[in-house]
mmCIF file of C-alpha atoms in Angstrom:
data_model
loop_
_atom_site.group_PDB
_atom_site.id
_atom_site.type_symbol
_atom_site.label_atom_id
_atom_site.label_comp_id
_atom_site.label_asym_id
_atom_site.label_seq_id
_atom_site.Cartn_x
_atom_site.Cartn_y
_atom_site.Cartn_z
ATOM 1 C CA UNK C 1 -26.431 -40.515 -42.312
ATOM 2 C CA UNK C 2 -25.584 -37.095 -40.940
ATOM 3 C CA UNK C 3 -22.339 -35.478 -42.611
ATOM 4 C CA UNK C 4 -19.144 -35.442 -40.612
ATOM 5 C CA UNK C 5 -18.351 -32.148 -39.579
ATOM 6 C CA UNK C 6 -14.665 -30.864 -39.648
ATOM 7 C CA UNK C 7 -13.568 -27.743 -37.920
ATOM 8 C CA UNK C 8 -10.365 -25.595 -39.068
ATOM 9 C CA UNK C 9 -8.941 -23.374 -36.800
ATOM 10 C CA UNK C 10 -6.028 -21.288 -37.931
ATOM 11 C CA UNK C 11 -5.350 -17.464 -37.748
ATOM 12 C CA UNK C 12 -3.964 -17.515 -41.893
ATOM 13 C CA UNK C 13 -7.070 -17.294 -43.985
ATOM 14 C CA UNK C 14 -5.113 -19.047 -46.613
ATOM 15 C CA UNK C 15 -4.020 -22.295 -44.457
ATOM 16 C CA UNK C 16 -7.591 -22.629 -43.809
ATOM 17 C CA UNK C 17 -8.738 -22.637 -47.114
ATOM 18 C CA UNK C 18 -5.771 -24.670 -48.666
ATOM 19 C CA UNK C 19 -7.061 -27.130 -46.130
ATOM 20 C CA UNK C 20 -10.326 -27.347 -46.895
ATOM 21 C CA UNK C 21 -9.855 -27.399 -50.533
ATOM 22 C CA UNK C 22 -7.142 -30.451 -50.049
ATOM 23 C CA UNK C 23 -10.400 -32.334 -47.672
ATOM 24 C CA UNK C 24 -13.131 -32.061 -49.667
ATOM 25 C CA UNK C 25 -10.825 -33.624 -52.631
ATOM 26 C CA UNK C 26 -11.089 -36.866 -50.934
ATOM 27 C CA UNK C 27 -14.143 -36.738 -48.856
ATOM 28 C CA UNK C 28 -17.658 -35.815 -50.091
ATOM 29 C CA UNK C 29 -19.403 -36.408 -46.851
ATOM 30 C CA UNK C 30 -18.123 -33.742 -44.981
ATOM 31 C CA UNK C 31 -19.054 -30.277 -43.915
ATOM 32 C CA UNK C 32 -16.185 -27.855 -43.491
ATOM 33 C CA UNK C 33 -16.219 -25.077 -40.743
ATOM 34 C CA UNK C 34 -13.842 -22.185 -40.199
ATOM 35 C CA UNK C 35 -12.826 -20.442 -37.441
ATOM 36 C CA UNK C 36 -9.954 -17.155 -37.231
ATOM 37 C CA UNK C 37 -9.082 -17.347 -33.524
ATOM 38 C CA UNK C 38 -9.403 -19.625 -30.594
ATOM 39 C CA UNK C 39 -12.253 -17.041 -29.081
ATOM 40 C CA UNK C 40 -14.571 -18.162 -32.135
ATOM 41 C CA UNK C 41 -14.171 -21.420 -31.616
ATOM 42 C CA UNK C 42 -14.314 -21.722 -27.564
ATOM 43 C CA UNK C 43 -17.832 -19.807 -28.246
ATOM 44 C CA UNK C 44 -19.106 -22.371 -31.063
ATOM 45 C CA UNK C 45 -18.353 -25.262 -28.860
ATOM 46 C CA UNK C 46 -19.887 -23.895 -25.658
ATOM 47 C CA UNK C 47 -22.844 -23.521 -27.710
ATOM 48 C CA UNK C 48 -22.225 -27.012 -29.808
ATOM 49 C CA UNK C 49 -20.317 -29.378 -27.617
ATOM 50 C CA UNK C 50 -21.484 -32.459 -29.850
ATOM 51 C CA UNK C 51 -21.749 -31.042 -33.774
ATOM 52 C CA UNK C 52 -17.756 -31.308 -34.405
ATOM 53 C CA UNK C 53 -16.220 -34.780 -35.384
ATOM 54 C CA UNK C 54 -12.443 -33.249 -35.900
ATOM 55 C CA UNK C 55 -10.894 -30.243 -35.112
ATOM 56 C CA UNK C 56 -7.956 -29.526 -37.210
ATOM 57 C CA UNK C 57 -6.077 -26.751 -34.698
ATOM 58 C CA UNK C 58 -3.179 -24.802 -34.475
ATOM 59 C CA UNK C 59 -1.442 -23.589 -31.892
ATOM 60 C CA UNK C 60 0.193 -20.482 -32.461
ATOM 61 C CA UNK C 61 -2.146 -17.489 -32.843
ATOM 62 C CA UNK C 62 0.205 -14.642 -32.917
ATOM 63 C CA UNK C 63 -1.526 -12.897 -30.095
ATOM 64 C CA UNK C 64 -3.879 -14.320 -27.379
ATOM 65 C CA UNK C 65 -4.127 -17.923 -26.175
ATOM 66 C CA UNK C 66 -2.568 -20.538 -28.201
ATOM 67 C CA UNK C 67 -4.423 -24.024 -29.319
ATOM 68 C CA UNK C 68 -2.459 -25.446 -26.839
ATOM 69 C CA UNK C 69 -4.138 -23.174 -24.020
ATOM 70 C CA UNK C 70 -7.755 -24.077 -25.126
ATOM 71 C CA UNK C 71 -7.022 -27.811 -25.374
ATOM 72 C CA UNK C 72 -8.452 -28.749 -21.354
ATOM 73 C CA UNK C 73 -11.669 -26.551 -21.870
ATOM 74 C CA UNK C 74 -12.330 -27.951 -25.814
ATOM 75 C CA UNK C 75 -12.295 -31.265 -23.734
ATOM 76 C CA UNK C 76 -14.170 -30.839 -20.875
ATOM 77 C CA UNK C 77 -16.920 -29.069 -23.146
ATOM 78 C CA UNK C 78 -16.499 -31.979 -26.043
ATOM 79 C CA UNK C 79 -15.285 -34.750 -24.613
ATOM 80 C CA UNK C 80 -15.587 -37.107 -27.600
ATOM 81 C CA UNK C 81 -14.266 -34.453 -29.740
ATOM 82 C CA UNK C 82 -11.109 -35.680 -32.022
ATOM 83 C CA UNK C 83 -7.876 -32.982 -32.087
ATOM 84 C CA UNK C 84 -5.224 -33.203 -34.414
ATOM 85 C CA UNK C 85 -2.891 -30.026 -33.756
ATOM 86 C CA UNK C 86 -1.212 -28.707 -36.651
ATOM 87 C CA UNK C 87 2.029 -26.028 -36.560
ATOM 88 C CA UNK C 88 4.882 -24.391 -38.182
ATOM 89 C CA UNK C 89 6.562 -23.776 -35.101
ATOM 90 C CA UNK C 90 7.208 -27.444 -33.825
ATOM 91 C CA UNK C 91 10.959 -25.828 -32.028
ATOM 92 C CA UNK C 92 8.951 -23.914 -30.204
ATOM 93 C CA UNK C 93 6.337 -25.535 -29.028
ATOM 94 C CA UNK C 94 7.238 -29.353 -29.233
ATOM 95 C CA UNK C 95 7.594 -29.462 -25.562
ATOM 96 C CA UNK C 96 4.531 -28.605 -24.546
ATOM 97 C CA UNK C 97 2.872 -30.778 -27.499
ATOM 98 C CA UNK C 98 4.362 -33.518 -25.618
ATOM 99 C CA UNK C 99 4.215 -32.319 -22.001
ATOM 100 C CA UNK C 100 0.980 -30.768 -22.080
ATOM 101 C CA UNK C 101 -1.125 -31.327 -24.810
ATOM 102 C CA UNK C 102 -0.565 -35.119 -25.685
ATOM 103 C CA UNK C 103 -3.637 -36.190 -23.090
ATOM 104 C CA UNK C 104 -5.833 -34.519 -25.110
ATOM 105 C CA UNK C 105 -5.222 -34.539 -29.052
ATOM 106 C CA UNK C 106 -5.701 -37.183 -31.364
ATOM 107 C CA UNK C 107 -2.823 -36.656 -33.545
ATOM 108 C CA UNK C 108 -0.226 -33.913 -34.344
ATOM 109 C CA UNK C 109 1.158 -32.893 -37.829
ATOM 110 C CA UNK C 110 4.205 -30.483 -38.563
ATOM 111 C CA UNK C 111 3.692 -27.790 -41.258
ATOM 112 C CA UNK C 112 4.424 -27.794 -44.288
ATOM 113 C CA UNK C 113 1.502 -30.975 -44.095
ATOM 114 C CA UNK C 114 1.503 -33.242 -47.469
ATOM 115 C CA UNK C 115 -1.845 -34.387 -48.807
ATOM 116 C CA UNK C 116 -1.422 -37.850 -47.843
ATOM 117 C CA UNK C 117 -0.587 -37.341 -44.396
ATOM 118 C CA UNK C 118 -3.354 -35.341 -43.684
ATOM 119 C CA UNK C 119 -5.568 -37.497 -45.528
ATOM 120 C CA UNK C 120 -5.001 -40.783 -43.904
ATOM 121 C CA UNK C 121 -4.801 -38.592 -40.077
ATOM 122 C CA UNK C 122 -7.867 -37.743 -40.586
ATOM 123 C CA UNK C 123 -9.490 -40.850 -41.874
ATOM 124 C CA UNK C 124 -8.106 -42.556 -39.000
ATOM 125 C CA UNK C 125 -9.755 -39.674 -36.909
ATOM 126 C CA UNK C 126 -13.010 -40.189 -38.314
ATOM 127 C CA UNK C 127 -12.940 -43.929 -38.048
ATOM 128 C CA UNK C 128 -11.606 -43.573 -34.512
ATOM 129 C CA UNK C 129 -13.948 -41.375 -32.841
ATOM 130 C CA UNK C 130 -17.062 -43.186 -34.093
ATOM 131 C CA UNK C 131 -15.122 -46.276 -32.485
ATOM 132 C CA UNK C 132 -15.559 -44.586 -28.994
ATOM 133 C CA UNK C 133 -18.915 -43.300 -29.867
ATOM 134 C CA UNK C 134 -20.165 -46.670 -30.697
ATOM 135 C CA UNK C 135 -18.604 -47.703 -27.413
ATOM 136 C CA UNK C 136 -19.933 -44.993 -25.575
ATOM 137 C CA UNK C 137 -23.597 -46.068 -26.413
ATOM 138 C CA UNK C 138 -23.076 -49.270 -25.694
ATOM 139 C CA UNK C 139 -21.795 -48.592 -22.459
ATOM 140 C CA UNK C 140 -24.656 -46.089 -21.822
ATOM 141 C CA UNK C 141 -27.048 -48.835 -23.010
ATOM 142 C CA UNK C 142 -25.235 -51.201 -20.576
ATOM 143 C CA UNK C 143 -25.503 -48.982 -17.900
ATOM 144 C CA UNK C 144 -29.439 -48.612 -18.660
ATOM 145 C CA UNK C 145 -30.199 -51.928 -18.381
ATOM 146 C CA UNK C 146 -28.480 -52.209 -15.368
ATOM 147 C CA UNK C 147 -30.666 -49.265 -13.961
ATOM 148 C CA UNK C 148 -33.634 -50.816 -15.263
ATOM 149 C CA UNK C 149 -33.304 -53.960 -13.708
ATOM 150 C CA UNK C 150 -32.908 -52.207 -10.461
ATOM 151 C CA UNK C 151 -36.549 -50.909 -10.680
ATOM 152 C CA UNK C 152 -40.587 -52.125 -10.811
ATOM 153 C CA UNK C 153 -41.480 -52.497 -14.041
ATOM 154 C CA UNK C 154 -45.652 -53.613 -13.790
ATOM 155 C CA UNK C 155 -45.252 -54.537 -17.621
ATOM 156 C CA UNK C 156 -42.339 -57.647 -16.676
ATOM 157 C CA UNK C 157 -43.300 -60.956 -14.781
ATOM 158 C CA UNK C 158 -39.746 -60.443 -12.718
ATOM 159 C CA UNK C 159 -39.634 -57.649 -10.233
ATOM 160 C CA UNK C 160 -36.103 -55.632 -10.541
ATOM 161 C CA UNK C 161 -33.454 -56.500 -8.203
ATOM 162 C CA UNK C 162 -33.973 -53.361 -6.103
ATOM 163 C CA UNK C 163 -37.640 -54.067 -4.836
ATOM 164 C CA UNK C 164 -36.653 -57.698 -4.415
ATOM 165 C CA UNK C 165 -34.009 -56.884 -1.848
ATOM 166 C CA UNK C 166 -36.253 -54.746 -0.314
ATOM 167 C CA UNK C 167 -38.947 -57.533 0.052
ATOM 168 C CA UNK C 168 -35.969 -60.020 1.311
ATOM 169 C CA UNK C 169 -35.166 -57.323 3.699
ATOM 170 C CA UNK C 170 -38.887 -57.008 4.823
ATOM 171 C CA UNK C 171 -39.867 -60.782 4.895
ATOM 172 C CA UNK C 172 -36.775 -60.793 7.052
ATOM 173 C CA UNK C 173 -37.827 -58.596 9.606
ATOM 174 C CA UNK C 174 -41.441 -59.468 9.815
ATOM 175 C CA UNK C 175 -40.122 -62.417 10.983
ATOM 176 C CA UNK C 176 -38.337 -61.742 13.849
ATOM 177 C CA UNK C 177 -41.049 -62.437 16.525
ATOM 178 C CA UNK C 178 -39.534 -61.603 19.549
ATOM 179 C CA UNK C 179 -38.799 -58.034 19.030
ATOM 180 C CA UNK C 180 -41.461 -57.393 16.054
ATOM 181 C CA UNK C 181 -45.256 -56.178 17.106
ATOM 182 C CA UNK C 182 -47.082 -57.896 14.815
ATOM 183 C CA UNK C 183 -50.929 -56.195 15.506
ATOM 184 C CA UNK C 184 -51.577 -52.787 14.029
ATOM 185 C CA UNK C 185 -47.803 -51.281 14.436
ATOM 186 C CA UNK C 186 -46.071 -54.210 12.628
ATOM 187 C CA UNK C 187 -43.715 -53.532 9.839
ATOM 188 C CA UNK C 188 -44.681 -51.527 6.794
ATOM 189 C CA UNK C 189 -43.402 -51.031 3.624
ATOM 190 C CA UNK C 190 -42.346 -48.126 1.687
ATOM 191 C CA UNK C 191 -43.789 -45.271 4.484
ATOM 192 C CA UNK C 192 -43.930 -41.584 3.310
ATOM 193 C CA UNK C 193 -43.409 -38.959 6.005
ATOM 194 C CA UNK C 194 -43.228 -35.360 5.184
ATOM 195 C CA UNK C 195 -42.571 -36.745 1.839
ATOM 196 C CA UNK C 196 -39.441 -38.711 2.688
ATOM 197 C CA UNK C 197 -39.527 -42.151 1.994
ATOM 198 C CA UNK C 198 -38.502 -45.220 4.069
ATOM 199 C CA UNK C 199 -38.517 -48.023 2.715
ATOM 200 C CA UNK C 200 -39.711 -50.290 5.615
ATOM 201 C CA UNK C 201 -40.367 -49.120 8.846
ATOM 202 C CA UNK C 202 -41.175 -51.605 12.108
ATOM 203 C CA UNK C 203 -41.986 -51.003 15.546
ATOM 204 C CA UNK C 204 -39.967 -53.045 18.633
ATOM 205 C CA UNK C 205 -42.204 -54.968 21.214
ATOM 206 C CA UNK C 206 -41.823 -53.808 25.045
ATOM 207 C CA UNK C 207 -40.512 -53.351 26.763
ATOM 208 C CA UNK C 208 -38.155 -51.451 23.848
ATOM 209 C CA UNK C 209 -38.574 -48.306 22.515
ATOM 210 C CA UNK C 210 -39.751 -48.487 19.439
ATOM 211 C CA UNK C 211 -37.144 -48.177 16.303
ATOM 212 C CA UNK C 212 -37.128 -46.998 12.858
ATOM 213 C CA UNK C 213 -35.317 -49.166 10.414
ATOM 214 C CA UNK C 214 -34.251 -47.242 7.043
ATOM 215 C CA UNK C 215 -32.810 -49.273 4.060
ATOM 216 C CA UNK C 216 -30.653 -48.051 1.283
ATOM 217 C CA UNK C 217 -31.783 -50.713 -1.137
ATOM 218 C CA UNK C 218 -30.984 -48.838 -4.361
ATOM 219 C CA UNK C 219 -27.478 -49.086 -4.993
ATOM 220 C CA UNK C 220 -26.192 -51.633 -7.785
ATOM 221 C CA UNK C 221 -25.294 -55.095 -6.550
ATOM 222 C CA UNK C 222 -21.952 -56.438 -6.222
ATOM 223 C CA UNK C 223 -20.883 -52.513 -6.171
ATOM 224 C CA UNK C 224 -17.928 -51.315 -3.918
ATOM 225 C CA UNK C 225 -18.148 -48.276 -1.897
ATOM 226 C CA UNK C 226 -15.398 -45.618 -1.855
ATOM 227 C CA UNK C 227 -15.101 -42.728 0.873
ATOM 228 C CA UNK C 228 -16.457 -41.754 3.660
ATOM 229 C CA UNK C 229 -20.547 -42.047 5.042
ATOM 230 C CA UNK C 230 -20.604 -38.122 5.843
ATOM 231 C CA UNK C 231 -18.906 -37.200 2.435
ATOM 232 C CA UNK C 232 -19.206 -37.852 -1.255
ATOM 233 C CA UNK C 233 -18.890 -42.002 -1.631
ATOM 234 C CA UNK C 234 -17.689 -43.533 -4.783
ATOM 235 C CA UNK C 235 -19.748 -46.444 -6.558
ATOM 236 C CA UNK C 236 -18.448 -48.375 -8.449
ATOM 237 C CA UNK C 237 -19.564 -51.376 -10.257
ATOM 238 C CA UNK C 238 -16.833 -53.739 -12.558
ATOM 239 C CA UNK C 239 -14.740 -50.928 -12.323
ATOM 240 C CA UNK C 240 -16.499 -47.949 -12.950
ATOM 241 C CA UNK C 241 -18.067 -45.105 -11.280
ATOM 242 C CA UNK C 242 -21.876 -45.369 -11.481
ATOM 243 C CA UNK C 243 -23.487 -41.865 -10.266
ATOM 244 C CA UNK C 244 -25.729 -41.540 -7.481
ATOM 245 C CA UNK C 245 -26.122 -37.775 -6.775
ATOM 246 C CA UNK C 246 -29.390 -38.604 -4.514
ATOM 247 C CA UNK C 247 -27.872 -40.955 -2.572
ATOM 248 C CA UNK C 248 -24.135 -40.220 -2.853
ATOM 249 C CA UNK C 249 -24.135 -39.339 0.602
ATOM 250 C CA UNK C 250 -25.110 -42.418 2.178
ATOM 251 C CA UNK C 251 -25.069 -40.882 6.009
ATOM 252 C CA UNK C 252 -26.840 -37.529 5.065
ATOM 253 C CA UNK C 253 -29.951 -39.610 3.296
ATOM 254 C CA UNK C 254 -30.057 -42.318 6.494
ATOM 255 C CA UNK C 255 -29.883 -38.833 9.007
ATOM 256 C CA UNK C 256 -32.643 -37.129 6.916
ATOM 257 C CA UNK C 257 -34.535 -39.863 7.201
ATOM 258 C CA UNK C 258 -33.828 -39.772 11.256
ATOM 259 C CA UNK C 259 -34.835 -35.763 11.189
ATOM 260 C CA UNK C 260 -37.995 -36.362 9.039
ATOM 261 C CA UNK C 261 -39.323 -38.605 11.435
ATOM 262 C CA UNK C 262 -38.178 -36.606 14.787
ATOM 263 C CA UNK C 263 -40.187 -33.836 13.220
ATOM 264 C CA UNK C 264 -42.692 -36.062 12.632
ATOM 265 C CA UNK C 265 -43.075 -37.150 16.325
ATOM 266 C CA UNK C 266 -42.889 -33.949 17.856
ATOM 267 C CA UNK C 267 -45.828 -32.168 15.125
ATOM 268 C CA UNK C 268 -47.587 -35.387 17.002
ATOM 269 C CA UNK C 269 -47.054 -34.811 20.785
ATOM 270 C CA UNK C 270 -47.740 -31.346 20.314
ATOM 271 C CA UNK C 271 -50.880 -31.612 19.025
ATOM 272 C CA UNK C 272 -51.993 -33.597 21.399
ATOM 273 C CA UNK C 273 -50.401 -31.012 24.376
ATOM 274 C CA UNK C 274 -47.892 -32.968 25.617
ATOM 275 C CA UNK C 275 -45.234 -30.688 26.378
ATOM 276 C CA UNK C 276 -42.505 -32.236 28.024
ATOM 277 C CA UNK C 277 -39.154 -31.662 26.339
ATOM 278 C CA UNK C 278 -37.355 -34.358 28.418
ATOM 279 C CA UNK C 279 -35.671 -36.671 26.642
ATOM 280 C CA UNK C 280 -35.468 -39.302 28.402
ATOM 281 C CA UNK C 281 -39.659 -39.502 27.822
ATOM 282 C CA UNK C 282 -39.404 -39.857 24.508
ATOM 283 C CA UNK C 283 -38.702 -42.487 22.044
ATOM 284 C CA UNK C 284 -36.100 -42.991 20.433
ATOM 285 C CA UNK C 285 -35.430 -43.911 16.407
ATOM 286 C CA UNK C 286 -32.377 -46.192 15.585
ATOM 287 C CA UNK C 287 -31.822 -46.414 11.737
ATOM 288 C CA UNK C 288 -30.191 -49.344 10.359
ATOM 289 C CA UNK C 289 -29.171 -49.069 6.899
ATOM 290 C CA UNK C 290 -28.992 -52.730 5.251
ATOM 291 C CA UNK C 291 -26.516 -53.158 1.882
ATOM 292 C CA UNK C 292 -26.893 -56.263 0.346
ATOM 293 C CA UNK C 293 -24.590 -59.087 0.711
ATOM 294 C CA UNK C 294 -22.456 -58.790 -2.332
ATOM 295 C CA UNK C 295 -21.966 -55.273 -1.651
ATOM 296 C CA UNK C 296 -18.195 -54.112 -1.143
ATOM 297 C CA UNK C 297 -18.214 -51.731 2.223
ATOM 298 C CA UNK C 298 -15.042 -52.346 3.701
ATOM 299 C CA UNK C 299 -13.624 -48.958 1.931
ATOM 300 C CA UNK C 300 -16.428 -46.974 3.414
ATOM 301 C CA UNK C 301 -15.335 -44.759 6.449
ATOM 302 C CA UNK C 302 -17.704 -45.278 8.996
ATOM 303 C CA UNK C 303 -16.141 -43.384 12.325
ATOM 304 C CA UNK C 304 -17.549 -40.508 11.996
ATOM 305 C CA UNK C 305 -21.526 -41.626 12.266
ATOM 306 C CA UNK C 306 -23.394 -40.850 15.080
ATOM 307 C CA UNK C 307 -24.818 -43.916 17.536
ATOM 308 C CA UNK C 308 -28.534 -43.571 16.330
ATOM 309 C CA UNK C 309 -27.239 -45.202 12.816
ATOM 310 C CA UNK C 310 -25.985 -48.079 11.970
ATOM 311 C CA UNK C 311 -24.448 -49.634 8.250
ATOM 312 C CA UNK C 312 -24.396 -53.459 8.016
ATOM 313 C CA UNK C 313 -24.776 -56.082 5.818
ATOM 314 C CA UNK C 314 -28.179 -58.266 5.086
ATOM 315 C CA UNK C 315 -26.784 -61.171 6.316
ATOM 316 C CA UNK C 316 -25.628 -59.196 9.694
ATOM 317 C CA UNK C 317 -29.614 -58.080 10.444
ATOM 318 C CA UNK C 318 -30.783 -60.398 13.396
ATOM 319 C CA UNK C 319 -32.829 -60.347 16.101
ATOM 320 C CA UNK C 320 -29.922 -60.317 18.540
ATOM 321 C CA UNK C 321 -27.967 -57.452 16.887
ATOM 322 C CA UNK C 322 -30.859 -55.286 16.760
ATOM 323 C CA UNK C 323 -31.472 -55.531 20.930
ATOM 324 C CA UNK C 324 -28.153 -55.801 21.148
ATOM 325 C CA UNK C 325 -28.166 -52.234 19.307
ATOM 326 C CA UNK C 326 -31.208 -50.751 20.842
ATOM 327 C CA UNK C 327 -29.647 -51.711 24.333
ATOM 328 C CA UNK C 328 -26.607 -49.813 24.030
ATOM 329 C CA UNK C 329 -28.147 -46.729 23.329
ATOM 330 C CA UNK C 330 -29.233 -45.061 27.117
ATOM 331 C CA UNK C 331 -32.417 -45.939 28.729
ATOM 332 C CA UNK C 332 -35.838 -44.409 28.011
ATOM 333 C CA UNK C 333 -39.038 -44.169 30.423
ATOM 334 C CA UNK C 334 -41.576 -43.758 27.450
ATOM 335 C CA UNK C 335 -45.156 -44.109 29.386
ATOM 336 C CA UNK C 336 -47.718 -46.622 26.982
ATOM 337 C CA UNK C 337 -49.321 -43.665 26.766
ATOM 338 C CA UNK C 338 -47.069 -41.746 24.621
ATOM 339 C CA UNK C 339 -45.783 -44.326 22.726
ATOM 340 C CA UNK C 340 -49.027 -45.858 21.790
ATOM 341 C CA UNK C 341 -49.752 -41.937 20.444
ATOM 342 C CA UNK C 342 -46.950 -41.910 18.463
ATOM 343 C CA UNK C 343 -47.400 -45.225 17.002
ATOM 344 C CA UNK C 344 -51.019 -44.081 15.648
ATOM 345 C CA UNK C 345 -49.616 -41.688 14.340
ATOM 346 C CA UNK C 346 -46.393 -41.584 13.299
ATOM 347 C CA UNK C 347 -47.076 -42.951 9.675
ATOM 348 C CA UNK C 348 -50.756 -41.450 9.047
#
């Protein structure tokens, strides 16, 4: 196994080296670094954030930041990092140890330190920071199987639990005859245009206008949504956060997918002339963006989302509430013309 790596940080040359001398006494595992001044270190562990098991600091540096001043950036840039703070001056600065820097150390010990102290600190150090490491990676490994079973995998028998709410949500609408062409413009799967994709888009009978239906299929089940549809949104899954940078922003990646496609139509009508920028002669898109059942969106602000999109629930998509939908939005006079141009077209 690797050697445990032990930083000192003290401005006294001969504190550090008293130090390491008393450490590798007891431990023949370890690898012993030194650093003068808080600068030296900061710049090893920009550079390092994951070589250091325990850092050994102190806090008063005679000029300059103290160890107490570095403590937020050490553990932002090493977050698994161990601290045990070590000073002479615990009058002076036992306030802020306690006020300020007890969120982020380990341990604290007063000097003059005796050998066993230090010892059995920094045993229980060692032993404790592989404890959250171990946890760590089996969280990570957690969280990867999770992810995993959200995706296709060719090489399993059982499809992941993202593409089979995707083909619930498909069968689903494939089978609402009344309002579903089902010739050459019935639903499709997993459409690419301009190199967005949608996972199923479907095509209303007359006399509607035709409507795009976008599903955000990827999130985790049983996950509950934080925030607000035009803003960062929380996931969270048994209590944690599980990040989603591509589709944090649950509004902004259904209204892409509503521009992509109004580019889309109108590179199509005008290459084939037509001109008219009316509006009411064109067709309209109406994205509905399905979550599935078990997902938690009643903390999700909705208000602010314009009419053309709407967020429900897989048990909510029915024939009804999409003419209900498509209804409430203002009348269009699209001539069979157009619309039969578009609909050849649209996901060429």
């Amino acid at each position: 196994m690797d050697k445990k790596i032990i930083a000192l940080t003290d401005d006294d040359t001969n504190v550090r080296n008293s130090l390491e001398r008393t450490i590798r006494r007891h431990f023949t595992d370890v690898e012993i670094k030194q650093f003068s001044s808080t600068l030296e270190l900061k710049r090893f562990v920009l550079n390092n954030p994951s070589v250091i098991n325990l850092l050994i600091l102190d806090i008063h540096f005679g000029v300059g930041e103290t160890g107490i001043d570095i403590l937020p950036f050490i553990k932002q840039t090493a977050p698994s990092l161990q601290i045990i703070l070590l000073s002479a001056m615990e009058k002076t600065y036992g306030q802020s140890v306690t006020d300020v820097a007890g969120e982020y150390i380990f341990d604290f010990m007063s000097k003059p330190v005796t050998e066993t102290e230090l010892i059995i600190k920094i045993k229980k150090a060692l032993n404790s920071q592989s404890s959250t490491l171990n946890k760590t990676v089996q969280d990570l490994q957690s969280q990867n199987n999770l992810l995993n079973s959200m995706l296709d995998n060719k090489q399993q028998a059982v499809k992941g639990a993202g593409r089979m709410f995707e083909d619930t949500v498909f069968e689903k609408i494939s089978s609402f005859n009344k309002i579903i062409m089902h010739n050459e413009f019935s639903p499709k799967k997993n459409v690419l245009i301009f190199g967005q994709e949608i996972d199923t888009i479907a095509f209303t009978n007359p006399p509607l206008p035709f409507c795009v239906l976008v599903f955000e299929t990827k999130y985790f089940p049983n996950a509950k949504l934080i925030g607000s549809a035009n803003e960062d949104t929380k996931i969270i899954v048994d209590g944690k956060e599980m990040l989603s940078e591509k589709r944090r922003n649950v509004f902004e990646q259904a209204d892409n997918q509503f521009k992509q496609v109004s580019k889309r139509m109108e590179k199509i009508l005008k290459e084939s002339s037509i001109t008219d920028r009316n509006e009411k002669f064109r067709p309209f898109i109406q994205t509905f963006v399905i979550f599935t059942d078990s997902t938690d969106i009643s903390g999700l602000n909705l208000t602010n989302t314009n009419r053309y999109t709407k967020f429900l629930k897989l048990k909510d998509l029915t024939s009804d509430f999409i003419i209900k939908t498509v209804f409430s939005l203002p009348k269009r006079i699209v001539s069979a013309e157009i619309k039969d141009l578009i609909l050849k077209n649209l996901t060429v």
